[in-house]
Short mmCIF file of C-alpha atoms in Angstrom, two decimals:
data_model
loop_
_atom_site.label_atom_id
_atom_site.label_comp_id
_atom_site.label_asym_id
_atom_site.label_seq_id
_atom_site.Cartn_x
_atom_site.Cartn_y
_atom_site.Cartn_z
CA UNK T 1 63.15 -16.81 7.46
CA UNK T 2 63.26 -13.45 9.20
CA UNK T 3 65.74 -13.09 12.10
CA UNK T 4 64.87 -11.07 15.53
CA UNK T 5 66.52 -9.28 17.65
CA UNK T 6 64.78 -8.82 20.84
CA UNK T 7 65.58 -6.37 23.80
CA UNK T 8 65.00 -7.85 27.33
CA UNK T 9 65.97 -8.94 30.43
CA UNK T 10 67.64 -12.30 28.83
CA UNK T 11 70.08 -12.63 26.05
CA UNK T 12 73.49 -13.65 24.85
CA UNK T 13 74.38 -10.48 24.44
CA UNK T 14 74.67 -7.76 27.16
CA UNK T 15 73.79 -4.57 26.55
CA UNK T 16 76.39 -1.47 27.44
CA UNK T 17 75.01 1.63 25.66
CA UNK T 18 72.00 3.04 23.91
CA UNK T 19 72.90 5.70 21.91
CA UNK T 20 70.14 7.53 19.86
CA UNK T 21 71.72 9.45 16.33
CA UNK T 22 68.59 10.70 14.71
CA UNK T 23 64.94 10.32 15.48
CA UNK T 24 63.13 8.28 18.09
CA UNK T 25 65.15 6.00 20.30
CA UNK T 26 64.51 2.33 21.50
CA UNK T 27 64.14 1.95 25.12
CA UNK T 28 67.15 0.82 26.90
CA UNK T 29 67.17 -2.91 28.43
CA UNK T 30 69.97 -5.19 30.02
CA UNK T 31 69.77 -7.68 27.06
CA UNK T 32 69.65 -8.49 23.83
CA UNK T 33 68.40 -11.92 22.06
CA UNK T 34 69.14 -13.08 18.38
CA UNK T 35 66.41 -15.16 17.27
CA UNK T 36 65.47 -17.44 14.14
CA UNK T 37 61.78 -16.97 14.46
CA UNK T 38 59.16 -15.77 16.87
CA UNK T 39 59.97 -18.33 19.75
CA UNK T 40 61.37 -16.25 22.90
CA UNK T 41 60.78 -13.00 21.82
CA UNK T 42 57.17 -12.91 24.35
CA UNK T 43 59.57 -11.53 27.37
CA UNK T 44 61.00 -8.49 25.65
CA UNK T 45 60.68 -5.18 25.60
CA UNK T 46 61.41 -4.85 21.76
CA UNK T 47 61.76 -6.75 19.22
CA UNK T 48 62.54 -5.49 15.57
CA UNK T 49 63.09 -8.01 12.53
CA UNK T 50 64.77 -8.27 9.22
CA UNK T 51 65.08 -10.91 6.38
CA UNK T 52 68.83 -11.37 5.35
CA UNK T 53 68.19 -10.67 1.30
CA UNK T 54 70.70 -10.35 -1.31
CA UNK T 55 72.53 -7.19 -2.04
CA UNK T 56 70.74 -4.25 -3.58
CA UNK T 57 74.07 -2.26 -4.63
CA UNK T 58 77.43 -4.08 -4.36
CA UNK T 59 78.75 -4.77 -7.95
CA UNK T 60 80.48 -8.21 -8.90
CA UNK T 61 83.47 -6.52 -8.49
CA UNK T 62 83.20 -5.39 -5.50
CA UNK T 63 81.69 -8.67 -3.91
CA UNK T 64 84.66 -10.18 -5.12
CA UNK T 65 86.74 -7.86 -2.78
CA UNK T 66 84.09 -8.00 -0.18
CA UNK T 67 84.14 -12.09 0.01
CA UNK T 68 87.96 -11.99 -0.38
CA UNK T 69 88.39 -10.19 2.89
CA UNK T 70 85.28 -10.42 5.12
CA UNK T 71 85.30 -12.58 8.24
CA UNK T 72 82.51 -14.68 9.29
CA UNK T 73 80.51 -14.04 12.50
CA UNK T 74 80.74 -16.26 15.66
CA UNK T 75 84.47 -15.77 16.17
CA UNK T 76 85.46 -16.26 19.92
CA UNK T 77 87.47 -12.95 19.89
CA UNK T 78 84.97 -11.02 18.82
CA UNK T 79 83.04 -10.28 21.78
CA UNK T 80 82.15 -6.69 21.28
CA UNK T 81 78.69 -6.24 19.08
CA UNK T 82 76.45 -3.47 17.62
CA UNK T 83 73.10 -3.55 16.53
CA UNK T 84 71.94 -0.70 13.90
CA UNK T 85 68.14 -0.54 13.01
CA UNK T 86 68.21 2.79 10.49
CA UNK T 87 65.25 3.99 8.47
CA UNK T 88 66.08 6.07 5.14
CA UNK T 89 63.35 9.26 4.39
CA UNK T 90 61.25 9.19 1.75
CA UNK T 91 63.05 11.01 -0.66
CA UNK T 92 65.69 8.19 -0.98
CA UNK T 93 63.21 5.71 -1.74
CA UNK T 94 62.03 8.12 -4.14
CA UNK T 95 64.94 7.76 -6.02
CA UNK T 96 65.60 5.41 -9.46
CA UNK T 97 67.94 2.64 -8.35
CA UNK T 98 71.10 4.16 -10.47
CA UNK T 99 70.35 7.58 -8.72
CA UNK T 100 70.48 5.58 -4.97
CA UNK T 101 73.84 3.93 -6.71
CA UNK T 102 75.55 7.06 -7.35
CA UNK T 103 74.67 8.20 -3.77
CA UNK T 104 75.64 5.09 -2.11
CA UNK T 105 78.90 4.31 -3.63
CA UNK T 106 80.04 7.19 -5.98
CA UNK T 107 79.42 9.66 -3.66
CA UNK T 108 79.69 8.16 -0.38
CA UNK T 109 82.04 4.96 -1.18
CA UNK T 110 80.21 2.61 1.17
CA UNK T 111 81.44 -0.36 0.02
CA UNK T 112 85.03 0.90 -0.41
CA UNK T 113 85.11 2.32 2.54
CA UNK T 114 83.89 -0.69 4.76
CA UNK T 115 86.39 -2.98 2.79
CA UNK T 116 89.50 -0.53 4.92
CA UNK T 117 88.11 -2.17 7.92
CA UNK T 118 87.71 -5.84 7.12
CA UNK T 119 88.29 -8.45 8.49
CA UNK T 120 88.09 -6.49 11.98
CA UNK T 121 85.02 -5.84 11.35
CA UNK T 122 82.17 -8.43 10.47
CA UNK T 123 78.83 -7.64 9.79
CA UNK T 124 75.36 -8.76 8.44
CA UNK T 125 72.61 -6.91 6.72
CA UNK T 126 68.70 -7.56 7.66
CA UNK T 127 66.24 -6.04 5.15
CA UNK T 128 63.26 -4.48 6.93
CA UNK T 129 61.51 -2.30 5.05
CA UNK T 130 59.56 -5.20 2.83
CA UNK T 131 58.22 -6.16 6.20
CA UNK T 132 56.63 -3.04 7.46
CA UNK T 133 58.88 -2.98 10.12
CA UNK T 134 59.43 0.45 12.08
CA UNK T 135 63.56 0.75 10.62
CA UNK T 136 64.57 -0.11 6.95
CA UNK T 137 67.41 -2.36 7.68
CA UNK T 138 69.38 -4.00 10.68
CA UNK T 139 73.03 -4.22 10.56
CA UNK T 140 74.39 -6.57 13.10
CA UNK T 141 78.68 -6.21 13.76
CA UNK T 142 81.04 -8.09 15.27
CA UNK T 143 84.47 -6.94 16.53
CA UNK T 144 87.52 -8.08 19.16
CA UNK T 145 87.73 -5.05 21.99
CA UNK T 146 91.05 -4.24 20.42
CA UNK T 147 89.06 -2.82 17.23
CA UNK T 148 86.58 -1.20 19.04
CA UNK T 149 88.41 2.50 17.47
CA UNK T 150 88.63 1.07 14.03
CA UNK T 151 84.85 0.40 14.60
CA UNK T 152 84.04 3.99 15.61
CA UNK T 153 86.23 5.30 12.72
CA UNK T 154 83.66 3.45 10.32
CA UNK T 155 80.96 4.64 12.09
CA UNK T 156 81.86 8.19 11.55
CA UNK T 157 83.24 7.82 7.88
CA UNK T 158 79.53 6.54 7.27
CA UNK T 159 77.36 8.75 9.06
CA UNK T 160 79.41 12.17 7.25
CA UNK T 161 78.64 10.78 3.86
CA UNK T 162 76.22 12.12 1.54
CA UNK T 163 73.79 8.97 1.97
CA UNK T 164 73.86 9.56 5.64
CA UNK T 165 71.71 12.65 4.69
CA UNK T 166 68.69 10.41 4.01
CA UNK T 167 68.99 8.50 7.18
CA UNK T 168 66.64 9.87 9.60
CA UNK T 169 66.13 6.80 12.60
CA UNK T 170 69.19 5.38 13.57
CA UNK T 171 69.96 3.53 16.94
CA UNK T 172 73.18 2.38 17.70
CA UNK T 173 73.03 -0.46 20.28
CA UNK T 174 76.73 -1.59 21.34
CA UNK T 175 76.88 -5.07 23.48
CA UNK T 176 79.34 -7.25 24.98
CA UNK T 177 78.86 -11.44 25.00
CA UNK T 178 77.66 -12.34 28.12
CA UNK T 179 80.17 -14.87 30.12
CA UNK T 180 78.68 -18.30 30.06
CA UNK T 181 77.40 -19.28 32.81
CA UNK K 1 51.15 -2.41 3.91
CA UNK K 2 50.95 -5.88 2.36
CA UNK K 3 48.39 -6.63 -0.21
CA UNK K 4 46.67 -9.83 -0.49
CA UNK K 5 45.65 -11.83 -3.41
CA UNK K 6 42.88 -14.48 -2.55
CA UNK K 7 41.37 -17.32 -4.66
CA UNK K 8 38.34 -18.54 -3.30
CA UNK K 9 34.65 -18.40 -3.80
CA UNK K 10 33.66 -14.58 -3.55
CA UNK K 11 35.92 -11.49 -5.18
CA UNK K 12 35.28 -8.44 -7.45
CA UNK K 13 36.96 -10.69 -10.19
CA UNK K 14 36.00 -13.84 -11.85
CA UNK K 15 38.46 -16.31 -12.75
CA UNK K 16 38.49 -17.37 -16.29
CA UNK K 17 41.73 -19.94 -16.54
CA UNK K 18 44.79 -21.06 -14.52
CA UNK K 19 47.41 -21.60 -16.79
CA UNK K 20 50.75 -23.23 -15.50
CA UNK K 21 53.26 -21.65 -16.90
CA UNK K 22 56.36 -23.37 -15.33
CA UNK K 23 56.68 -25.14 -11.60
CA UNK K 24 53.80 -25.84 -9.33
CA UNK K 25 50.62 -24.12 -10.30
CA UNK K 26 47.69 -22.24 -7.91
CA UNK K 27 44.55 -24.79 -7.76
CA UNK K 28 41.72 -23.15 -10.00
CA UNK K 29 38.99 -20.81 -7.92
CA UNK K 30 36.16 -19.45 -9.41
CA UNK K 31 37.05 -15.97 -7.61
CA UNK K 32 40.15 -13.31 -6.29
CA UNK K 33 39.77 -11.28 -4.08
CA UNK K 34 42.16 -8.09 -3.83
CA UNK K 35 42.88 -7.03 -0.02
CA UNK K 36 44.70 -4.60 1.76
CA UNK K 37 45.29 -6.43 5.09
CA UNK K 38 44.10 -10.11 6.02
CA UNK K 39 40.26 -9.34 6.79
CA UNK K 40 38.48 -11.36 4.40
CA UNK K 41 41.64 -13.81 3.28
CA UNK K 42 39.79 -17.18 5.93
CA UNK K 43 36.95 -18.32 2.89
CA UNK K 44 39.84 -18.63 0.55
CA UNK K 45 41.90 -21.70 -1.31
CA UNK K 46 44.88 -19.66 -1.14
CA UNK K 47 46.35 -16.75 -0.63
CA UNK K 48 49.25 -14.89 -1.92
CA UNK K 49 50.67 -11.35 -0.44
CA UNK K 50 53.50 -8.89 -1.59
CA UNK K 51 53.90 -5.43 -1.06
CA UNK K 52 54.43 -2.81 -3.54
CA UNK K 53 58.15 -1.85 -2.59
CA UNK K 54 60.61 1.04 -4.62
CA UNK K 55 61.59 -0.43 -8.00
CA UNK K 56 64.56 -2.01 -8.02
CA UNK K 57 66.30 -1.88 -11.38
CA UNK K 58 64.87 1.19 -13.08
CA UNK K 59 66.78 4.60 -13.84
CA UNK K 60 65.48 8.05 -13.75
CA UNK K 61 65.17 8.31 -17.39
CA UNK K 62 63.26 5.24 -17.68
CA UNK K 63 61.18 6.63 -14.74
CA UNK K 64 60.06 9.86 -16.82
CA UNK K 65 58.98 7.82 -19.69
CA UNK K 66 56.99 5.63 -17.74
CA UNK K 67 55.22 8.12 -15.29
CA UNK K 68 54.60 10.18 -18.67
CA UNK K 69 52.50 6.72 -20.25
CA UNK K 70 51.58 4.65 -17.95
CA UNK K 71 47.83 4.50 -17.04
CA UNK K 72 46.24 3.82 -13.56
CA UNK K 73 44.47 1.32 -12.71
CA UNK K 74 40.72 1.15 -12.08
CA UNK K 75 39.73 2.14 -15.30
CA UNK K 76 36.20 1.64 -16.01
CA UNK K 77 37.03 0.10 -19.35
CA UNK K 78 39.58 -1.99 -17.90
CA UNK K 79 37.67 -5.34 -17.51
CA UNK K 80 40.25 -7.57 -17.66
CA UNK K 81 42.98 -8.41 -15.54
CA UNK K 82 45.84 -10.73 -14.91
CA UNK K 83 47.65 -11.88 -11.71
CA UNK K 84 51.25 -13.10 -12.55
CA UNK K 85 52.93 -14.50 -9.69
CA UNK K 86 56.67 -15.37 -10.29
CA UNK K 87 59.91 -16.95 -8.59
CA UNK K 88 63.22 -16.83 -9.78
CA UNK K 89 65.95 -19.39 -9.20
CA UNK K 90 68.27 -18.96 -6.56
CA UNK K 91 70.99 -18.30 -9.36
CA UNK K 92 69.62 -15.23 -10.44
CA UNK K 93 69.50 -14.14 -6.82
CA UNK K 94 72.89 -15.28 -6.06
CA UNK K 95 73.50 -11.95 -9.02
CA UNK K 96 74.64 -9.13 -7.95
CA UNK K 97 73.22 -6.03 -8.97
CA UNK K 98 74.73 -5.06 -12.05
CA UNK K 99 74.79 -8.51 -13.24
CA UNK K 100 70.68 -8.71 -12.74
CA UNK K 101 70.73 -5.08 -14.11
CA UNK K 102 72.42 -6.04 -17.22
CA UNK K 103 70.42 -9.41 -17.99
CA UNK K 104 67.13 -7.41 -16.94
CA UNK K 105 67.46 -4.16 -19.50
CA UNK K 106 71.00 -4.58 -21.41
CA UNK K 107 69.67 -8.16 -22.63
CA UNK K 108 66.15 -8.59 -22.23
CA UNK K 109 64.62 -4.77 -22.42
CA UNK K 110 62.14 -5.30 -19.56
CA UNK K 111 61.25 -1.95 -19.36
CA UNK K 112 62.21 -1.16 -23.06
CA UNK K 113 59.49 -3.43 -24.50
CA UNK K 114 56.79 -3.03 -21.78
CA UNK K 115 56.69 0.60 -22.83
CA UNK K 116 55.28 -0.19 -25.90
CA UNK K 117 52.33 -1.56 -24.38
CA UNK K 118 51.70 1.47 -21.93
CA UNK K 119 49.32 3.15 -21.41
CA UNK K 120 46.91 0.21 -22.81
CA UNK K 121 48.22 -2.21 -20.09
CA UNK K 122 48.06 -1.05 -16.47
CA UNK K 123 50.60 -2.88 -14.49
CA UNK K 124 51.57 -2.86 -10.18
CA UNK K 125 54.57 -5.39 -8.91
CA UNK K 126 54.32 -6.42 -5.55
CA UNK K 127 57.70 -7.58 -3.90
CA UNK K 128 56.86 -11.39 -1.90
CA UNK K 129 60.35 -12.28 -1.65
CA UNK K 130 62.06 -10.71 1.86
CA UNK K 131 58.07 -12.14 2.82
CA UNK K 132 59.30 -15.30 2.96
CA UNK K 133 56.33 -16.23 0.27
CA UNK K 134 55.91 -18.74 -2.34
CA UNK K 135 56.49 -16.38 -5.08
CA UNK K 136 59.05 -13.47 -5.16
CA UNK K 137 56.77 -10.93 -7.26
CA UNK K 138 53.49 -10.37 -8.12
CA UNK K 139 52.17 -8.81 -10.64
CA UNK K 140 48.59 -7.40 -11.73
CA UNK K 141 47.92 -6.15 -14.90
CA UNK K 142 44.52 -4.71 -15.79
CA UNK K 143 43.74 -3.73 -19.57
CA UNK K 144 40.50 -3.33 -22.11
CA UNK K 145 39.19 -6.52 -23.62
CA UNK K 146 40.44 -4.89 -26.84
CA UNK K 147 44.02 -5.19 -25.50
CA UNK K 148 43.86 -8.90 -24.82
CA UNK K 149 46.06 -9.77 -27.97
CA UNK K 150 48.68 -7.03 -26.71
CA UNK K 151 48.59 -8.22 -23.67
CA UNK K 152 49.35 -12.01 -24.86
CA UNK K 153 52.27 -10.35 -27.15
CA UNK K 154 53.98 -8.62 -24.34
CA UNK K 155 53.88 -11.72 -22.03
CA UNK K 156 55.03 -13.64 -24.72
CA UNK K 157 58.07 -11.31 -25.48
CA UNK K 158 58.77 -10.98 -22.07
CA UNK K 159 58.77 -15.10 -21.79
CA UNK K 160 61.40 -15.73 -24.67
CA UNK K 161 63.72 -13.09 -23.06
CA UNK K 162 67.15 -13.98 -21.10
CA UNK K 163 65.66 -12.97 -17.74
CA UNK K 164 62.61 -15.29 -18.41
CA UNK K 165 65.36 -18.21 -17.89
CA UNK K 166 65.72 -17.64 -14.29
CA UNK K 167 61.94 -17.88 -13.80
CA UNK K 168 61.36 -21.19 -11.68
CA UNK K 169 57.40 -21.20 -11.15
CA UNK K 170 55.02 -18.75 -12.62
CA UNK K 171 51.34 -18.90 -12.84
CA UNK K 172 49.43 -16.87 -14.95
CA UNK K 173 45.67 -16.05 -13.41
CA UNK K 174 43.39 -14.47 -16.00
CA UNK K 175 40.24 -12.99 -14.69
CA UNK K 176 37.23 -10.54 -15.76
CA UNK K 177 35.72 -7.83 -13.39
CA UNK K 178 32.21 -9.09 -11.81
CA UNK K 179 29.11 -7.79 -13.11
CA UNK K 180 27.87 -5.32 -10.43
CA UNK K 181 25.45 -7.14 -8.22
#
């Protein structure tokens, strides 16, 4: 059930930057592996997991929008990826689930905001924190070179909003698909 | 982080029925066993785990009434207890969260009803779902033998409720502490 992504020396993915936002870093490696279960992940030098769950915020209105316009991933053009592991601070998981709402969307229009940059832009969610794993969630994006700026300008609407204040790990991992060999 | 549930042969509680509620029940054991972390789970029949997790549909002013009543658990007079394990049907999870939100308070006052019982009934939910578990919640109620009737009422007002239609398998575990060998 839980998917793993697993830093190495082998992998479809090849890494190109490490870049650490807030708190402790991962160690940088060559590769990166996306896994459907333990099997492979013995030759790495990390591995972090998440369970793809269903959605803790979006409204039926909004997933409406979201499905409307979101791309699937696995497109040939889109050969640029990012891996996110983030971990949110206690206080936001101290909050009631209408206060984490307001914060998420209200506030800092996550949802609205990521719909500007679909279908450029496609991405998965891993849930993490269930499974005592060291980051809350894993977001996994895809994206064609030619939207690597759109991609950035996401990045940075996200990480000024309000519910960036409650992020306080965050690694952001950007790879290229290997050439087949 | 998990906690683990184990029916077996040995456990601080004694198991008085297994009652099927709906889907596949748990076999009968004469014991459970209440862990934090897998040491002690190999004697059992089966095992169940969840972690307690942030609560996912409640607001802040539903918060402040129920920090202000509810009672904690381990209370000497507290013999009795109950391990609910539930699953919902992939429909409800296919919900988003206002949808779940509405058919969980708006419709069925979870959390509107269960505060009548408080602070007689102690209650912890574990979250089994992003686990990849058998069950996506457990619960564990503990409560006086005096408050068995209450108890029975609440479970029963819970089960004719909207949300109680989504509820695919649930197996309600009734046990008494062990006499103190």
């Amino acid at each position: 059930m839980a998917t793993y992504f697993s830093g190495g020396t082998e992998g479809d993915w090849l890494v190109r930057d490490t870049h650490q936002i807030i708190g402790q870093t991962l160690p940088h490696v060559t590769h990166l592996k996306i896994l459907n279960g333990t099997d492979g992940v013995s030759d790495s030098f990390w591995t972090i997991s998440g369970v793809s769950s269903h959605a803790r915020y979006t409204h039926r209105a909004e997933k409406i929008e979201l499905n409307a316009l979101q791309a699937s991933l696995g497109r040939s053009e889109a050969t640029c990826g990012a891996l996110i592991p983030i971990k949110k601070s206690e206080e936001w998981w101290s909050f009631t689930q209408d206060e984490r709402r307001n914060i998420f969307e209200n506030k800092s229009k996550h949802i609205a905001n990521s719909l500007k940059y679909l279908p450029a832009i496609a991405r998965k969610l891993y849930h993490s924190r269930d499974l005592g794993e060291p980051f809350d969630f894993i977001t996994w994006f895809e994206f064609s070179p030619t939207h690597v700026s759109d991609f950035n300008n996401l990045l940075a609407e996200l990480r000024a909003s309000e519910e960036w204040k409650y992020v306080v790990r965050e690694v952001d991992i950007r790879v290229v698909k290997a050439p087949k060999s």
